[in-house]
CSV table of C-alpha atoms in Angstrom, one decimal:
chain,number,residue,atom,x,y,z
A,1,UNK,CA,0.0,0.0,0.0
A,2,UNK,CA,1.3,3.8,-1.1
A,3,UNK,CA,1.9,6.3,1.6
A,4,UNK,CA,-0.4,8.9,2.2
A,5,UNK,CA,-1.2,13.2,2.4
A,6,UNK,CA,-3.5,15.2,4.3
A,7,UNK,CA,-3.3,18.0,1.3
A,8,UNK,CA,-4.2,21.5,2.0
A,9,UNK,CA,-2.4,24.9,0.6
A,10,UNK,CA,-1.1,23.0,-2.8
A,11,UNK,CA,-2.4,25.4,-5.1
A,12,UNK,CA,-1.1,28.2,-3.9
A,13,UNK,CA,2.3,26.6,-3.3
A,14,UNK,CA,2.6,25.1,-7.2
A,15,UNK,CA,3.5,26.9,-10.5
A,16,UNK,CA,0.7,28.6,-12.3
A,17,UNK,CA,-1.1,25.9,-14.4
A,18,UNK,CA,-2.8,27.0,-16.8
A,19,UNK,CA,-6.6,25.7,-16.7
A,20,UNK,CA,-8.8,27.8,-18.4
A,21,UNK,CA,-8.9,24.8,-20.9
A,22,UNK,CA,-11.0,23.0,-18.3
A,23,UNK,CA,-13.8,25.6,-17.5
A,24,UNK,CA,-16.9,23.9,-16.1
A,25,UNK,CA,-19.7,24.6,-18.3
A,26,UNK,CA,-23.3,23.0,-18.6
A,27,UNK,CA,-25.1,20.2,-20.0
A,28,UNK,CA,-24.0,18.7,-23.0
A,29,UNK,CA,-20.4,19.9,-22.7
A,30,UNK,CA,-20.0,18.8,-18.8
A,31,UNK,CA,-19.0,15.7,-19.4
A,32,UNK,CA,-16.0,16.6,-22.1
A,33,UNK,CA,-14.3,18.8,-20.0
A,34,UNK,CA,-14.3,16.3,-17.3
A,35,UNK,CA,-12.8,13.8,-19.3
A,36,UNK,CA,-10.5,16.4,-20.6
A,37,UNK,CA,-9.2,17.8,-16.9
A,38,UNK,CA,-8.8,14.2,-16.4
A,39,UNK,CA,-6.5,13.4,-19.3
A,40,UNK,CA,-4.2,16.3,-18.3
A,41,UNK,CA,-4.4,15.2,-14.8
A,42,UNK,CA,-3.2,11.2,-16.3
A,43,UNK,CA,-0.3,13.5,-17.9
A,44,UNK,CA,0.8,15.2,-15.2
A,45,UNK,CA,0.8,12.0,-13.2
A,46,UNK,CA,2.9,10.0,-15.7
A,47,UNK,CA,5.2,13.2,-15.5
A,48,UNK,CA,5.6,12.5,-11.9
A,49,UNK,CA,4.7,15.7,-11.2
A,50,UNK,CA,2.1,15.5,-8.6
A,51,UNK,CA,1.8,19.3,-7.3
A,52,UNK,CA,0.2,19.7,-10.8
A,53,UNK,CA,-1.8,16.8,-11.2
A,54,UNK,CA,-3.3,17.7,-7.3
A,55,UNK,CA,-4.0,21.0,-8.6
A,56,UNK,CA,-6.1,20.3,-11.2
A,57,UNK,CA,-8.1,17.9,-9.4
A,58,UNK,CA,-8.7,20.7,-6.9
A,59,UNK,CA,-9.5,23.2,-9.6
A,60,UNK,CA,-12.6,21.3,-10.2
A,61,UNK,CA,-13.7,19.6,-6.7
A,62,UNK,CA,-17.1,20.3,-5.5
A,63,UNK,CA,-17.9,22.0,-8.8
A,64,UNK,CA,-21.2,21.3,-11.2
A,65,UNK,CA,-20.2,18.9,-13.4
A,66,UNK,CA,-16.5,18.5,-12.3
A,67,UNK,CA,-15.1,16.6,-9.4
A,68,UNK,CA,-18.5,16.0,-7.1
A,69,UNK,CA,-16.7,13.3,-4.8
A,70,UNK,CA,-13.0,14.1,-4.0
A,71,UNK,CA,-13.0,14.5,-0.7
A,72,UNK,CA,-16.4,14.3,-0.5
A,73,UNK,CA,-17.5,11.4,1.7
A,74,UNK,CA,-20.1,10.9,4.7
A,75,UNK,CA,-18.3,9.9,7.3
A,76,UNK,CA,-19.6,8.5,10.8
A,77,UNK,CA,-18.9,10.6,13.6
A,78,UNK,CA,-15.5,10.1,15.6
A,79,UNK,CA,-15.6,8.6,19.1
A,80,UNK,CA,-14.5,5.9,20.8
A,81,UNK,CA,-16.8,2.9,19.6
A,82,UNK,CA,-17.4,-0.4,21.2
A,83,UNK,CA,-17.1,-3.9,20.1
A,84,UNK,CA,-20.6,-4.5,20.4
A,85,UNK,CA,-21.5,-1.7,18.3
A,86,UNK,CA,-19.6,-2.4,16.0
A,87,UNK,CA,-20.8,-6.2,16.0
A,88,UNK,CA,-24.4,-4.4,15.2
A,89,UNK,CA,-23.8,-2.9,12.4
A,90,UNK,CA,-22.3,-7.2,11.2
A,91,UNK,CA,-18.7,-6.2,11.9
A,92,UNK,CA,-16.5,-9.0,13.0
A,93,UNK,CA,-13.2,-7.6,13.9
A,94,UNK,CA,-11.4,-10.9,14.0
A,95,UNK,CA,-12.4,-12.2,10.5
A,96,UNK,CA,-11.3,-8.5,9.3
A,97,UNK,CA,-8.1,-7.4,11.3
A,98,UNK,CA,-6.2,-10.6,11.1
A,99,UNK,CA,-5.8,-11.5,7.7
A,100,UNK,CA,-3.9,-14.7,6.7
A,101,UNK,CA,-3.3,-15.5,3.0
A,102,UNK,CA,-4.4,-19.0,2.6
A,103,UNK,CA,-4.2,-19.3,-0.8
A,104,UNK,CA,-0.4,-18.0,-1.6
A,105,UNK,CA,0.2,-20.2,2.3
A,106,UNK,CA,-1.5,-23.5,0.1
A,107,UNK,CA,0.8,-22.5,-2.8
A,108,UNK,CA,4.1,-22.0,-1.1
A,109,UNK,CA,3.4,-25.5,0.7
A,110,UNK,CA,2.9,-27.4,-2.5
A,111,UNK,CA,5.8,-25.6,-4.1
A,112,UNK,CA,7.9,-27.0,-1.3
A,113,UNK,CA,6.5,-30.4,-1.6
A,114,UNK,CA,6.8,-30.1,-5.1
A,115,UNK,CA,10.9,-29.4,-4.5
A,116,UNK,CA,11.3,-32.2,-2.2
A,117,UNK,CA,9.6,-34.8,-5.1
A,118,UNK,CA,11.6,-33.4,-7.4
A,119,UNK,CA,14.9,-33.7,-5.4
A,120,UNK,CA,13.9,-37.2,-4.8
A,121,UNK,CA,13.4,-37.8,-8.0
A,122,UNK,CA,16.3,-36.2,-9.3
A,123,UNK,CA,18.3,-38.5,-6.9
A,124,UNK,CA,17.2,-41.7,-8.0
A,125,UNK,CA,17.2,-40.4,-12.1
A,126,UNK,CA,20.9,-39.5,-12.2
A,127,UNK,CA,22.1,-41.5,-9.1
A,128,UNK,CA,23.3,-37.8,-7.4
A,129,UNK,CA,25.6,-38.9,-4.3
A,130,UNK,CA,24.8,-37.6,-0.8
A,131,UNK,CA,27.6,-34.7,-1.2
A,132,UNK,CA,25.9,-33.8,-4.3
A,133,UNK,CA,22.6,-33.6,-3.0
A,134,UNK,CA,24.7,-31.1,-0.1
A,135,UNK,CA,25.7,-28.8,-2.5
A,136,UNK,CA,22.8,-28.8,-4.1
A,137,UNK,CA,21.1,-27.9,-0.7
A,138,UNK,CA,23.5,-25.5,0.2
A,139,UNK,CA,22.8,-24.0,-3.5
A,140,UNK,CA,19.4,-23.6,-2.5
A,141,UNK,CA,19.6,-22.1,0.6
A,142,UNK,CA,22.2,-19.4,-0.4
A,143,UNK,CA,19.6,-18.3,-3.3
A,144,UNK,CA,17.3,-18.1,-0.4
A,145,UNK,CA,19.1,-16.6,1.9
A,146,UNK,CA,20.2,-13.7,-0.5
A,147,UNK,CA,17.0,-13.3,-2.1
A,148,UNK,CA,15.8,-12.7,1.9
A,149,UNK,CA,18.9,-10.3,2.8
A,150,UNK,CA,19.1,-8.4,-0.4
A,151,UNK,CA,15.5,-8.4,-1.7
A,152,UNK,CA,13.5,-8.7,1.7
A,153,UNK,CA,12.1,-11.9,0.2
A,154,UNK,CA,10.8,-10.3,-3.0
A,155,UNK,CA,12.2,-12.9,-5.8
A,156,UNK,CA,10.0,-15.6,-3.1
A,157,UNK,CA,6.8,-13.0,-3.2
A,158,UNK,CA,6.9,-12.1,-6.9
A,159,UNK,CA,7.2,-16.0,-7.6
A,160,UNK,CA,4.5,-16.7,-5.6
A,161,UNK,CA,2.5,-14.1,-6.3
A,162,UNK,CA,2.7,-14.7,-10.3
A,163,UNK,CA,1.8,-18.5,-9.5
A,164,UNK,CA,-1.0,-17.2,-7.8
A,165,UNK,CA,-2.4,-14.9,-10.5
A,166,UNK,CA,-1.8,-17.3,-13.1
A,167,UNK,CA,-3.3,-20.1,-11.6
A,168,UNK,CA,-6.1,-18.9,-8.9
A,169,UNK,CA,-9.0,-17.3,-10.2
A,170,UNK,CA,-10.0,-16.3,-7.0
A,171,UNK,CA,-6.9,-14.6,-5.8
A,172,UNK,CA,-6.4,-12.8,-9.3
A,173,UNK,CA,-9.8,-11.2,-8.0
A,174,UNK,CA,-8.8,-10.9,-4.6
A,175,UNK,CA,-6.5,-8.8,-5.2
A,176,UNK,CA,-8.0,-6.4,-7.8
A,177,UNK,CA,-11.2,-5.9,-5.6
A,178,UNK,CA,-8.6,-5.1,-2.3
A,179,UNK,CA,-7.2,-2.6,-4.4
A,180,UNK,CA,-10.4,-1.0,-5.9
A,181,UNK,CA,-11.1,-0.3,-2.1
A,182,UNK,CA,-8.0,1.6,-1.2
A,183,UNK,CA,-8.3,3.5,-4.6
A,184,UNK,CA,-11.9,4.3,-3.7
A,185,UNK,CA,-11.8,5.3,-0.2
A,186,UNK,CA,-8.9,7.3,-0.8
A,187,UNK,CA,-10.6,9.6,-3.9
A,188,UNK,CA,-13.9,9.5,-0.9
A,189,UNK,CA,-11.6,11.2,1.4
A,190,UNK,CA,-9.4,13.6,-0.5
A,191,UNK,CA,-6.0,11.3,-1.3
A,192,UNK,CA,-5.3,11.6,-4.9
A,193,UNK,CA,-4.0,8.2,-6.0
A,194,UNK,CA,-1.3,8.5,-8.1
A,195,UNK,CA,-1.2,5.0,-9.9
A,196,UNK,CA,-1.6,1.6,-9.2
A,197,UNK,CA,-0.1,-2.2,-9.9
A,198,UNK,CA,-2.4,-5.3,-9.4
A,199,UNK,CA,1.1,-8.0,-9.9
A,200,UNK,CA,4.5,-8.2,-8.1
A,201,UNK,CA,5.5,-8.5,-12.0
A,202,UNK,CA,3.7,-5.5,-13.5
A,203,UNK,CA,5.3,-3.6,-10.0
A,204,UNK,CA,8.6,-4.9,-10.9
A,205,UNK,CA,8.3,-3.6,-14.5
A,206,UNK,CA,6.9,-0.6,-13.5
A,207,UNK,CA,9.5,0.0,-10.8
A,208,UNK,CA,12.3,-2.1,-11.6
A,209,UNK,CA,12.6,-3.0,-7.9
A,210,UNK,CA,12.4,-6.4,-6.0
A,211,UNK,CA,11.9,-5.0,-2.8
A,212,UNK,CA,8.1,-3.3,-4.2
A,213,UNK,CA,4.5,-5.1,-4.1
A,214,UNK,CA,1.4,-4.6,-6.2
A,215,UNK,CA,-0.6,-1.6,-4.7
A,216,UNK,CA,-1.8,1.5,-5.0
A,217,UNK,CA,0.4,4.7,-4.5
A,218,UNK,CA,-1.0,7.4,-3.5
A,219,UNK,CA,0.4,11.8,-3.7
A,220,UNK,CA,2.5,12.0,-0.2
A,221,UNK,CA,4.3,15.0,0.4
A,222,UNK,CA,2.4,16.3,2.7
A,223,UNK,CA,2.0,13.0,4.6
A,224,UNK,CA,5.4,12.6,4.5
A,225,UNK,CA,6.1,16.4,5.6
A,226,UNK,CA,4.1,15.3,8.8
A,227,UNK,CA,5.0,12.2,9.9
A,228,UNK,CA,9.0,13.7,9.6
A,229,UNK,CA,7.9,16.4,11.8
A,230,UNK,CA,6.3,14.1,14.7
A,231,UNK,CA,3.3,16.0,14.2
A,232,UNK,CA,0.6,14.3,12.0
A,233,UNK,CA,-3.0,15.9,12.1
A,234,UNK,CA,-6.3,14.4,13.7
A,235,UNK,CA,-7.5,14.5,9.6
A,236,UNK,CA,-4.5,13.2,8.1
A,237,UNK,CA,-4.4,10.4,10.5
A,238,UNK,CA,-7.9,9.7,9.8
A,239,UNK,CA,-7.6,9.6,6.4
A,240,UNK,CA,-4.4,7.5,6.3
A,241,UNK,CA,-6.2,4.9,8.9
A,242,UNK,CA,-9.2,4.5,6.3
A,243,UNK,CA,-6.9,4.1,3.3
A,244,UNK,CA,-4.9,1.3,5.2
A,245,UNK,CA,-8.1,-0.3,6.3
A,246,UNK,CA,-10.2,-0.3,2.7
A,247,UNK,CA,-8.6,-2.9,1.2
A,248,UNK,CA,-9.4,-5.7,4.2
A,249,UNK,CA,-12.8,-4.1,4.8
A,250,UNK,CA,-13.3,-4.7,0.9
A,251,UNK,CA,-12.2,-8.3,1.1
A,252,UNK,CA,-14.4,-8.7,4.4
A,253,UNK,CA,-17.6,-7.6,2.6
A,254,UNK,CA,-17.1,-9.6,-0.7
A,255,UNK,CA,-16.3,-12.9,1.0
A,256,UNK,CA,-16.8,-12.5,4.9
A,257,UNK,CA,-12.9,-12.5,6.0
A,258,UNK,CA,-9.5,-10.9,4.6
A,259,UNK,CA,-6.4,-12.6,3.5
A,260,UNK,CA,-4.7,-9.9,2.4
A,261,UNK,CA,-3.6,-6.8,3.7
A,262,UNK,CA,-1.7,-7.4,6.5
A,263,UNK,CA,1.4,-5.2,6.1
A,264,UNK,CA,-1.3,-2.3,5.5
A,265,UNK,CA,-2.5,-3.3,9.1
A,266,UNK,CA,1.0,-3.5,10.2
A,267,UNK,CA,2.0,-0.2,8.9
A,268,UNK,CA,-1.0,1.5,10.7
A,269,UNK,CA,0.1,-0.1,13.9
A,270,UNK,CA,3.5,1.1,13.4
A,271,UNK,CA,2.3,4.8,12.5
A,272,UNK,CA,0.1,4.6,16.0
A,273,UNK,CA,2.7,3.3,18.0
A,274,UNK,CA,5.5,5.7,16.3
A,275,UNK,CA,2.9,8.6,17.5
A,276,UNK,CA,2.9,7.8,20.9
A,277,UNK,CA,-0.7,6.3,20.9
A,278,UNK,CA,-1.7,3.9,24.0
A,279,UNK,CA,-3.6,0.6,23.3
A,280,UNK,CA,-7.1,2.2,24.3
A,281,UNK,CA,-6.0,5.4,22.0
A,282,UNK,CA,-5.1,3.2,19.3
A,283,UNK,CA,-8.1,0.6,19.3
A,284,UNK,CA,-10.3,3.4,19.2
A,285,UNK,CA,-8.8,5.0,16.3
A,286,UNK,CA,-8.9,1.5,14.4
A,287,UNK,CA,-12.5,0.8,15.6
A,288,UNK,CA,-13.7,4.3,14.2
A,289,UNK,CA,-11.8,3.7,10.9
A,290,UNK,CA,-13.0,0.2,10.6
A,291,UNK,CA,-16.4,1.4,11.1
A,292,UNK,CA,-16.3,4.7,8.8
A,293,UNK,CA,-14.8,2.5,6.4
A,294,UNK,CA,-17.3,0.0,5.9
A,295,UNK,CA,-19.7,2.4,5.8
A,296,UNK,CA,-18.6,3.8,3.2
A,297,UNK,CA,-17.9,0.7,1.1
A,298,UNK,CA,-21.9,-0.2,1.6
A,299,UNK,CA,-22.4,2.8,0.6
A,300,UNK,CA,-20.8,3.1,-2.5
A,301,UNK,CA,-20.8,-1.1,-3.7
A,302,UNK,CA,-22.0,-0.1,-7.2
A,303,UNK,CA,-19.0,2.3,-7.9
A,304,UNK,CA,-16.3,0.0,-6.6
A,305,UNK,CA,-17.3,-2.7,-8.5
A,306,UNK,CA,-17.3,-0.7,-11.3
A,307,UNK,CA,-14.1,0.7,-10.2
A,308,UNK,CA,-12.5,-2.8,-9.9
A,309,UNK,CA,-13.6,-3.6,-13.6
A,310,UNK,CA,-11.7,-0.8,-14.9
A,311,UNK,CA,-8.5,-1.3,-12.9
A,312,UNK,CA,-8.9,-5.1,-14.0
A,313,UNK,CA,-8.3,-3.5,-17.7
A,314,UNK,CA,-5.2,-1.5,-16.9
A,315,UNK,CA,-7.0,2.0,-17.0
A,316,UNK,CA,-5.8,5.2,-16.1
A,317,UNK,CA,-5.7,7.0,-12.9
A,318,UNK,CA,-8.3,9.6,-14.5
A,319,UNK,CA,-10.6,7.0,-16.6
A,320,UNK,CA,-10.8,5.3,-13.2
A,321,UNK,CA,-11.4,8.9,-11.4
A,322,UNK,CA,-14.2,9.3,-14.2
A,323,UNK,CA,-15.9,5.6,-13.3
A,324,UNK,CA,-16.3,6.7,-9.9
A,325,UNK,CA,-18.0,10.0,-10.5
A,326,UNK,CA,-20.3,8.1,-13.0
A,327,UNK,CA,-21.4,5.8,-10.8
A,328,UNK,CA,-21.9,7.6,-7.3
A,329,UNK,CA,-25.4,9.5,-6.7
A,330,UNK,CA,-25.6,13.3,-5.5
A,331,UNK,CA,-28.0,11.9,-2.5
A,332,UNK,CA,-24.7,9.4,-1.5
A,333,UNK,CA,-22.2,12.1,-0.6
């Protein structure tokens, strides 16, 4: 999962852009200059420059016919919420905060099995002697162990993870609808995402680094200017604990547990702990976002699905931006 900005004051703080390309107008031209801010926004993005791109999307939030929902969502009012209440409203914390991956686990088990059958097999076909099957071993383990030091086991994850796409169905679907959420909950709340990558492979390509997953990456100065500074707002912290949470809640909703997700639980944990938060402080934080973010998923099931369709195609950052403004209602935000 991408890091995260609370963004205020990046207008003023940017170049002059020049928008008057992009004026909002009425009825039958609305929907062209959408599209059109959107395409430049898709530019600026693949220019890395993300002052720009934030501006633009700015330029037209809140506006007839331009950007209705950045930023936009109805959230649930923050106190400290109980178990129980959340239980009422069919939340079962357990099934959603403690995800374990069973599929890529039942892959990586028969990989290993599939290693030792091989090896045994190998043995008896070219009658390998036992210091032959040692170096062989000791091959083995120093690919591991370097692949562990050097790439923080990414050559084992992007292996696993390309098995995985390739040969389950369900976790090739998984893994787009996780990352529909954090797309969608992030536009909800104001967080610009900046791209995304649904395969350790198409990361790697996109990247050209081992030690980065498929996600979605999100615009992050800010965020970043924050967390640096010890001092991260009550509504960038909000944000950032919804973001880190869509992508399980999404998984919990479709299927009734989460597999994925958690180094996105772990890196909210870390945040909390890193800004001095005390278990009660930190469980009500958690149990707000979990809520809000739920919520909001319910809410808006129509556009994510959508949503996930187009990411499952490869589109753009702004065609996906367009999706969800299509398919959320005036009377849902």
């Amino acid at each position: 999962m991408g890091t995260l900005v609370h963004c205020s004051n990046i207008i003023s703080s940017c170049p002059k852009l020049r928008l008057s390309t992009f004026r909002i107008v009425g009825s039958s031209e609305i929907g062209v200059s959408r599209r059109q801010a959107l395409e430049q926004v898709d530019k600026e993005l693949s220019k890395e420059d993300e002052r720009a791109a934030l501006s633009l999307v700015k330029n037209l939030q809140g506006k007839p016919g331009g950007l209705r929902c950045f930023g936009a969502a109805r959230q649930v009012p923050q106190r400290l919420y109980t178990l129980d209440e959340l239980r009422l409203n069919g939340i079962e914390t357990t099934s959603l905060l403690s995800p374990v991956d069973a599929t890529l686990g039942s892959i990586e088990r028969n990989l290993q099995l599939a290693a030792i059958l091989g090896g045994v097999a190998a043995w008896n076909a070219f009658s390998l002697s036992s210091q032959q099957i040692l170096f062989i071993s000791l091959g083995f383990l120093f690919v591991w162990t370097l692949d562990s030091v050097s790439f923080n086991g990414g050559v084992g994850s992007l292996v696993l993870d390309t098995i995985g796409h390739t040969f389950s169905q369900k976790y090739h679907n998984r893994v787009i609808q996780h990352e529909a959420g954090h797309f969608l909950i992030a536009y909800l709340v104001g967080i610009l995402p900046r791209g995304y990558t649904l395969t350790s492979l198409e990361a790697l390509k996109k990247e050209g680094s081992l030690n980065i997953q498929a996600g979605t990456a999100f615009v992050d100065f800010e965020f970043l200017n924050e967390v640096n500074a010890g001092k991260v707002s009550a509504s960038t912290l909000n944000k950032f604990s919804c973001i880190a949470l869509a992508g399980v809640a999404t998984e919990y909703l479709l299927y009734g547990y989460a597999e994925g997700g958690l180094a996105d639980i772990n890196k909210l944990d870390v945040l909390l702990k890193g800004l001095g938060f005390t278990q009660k402080k930190a469980d009500s934080q958690v149990r707000w976002s979990v809520l809000n973010t739920i919520l909001l998923l319910r809410r808006h099931e129509a556009a994510r699905a959508k949503l996930a369709e187009a990411m499952s195609l490869g589109k753009s950052v702004g065609s996906c931006i367009d999706i969800i403004e299509d398919n959320i209602n005036d009377a849902d935000i």
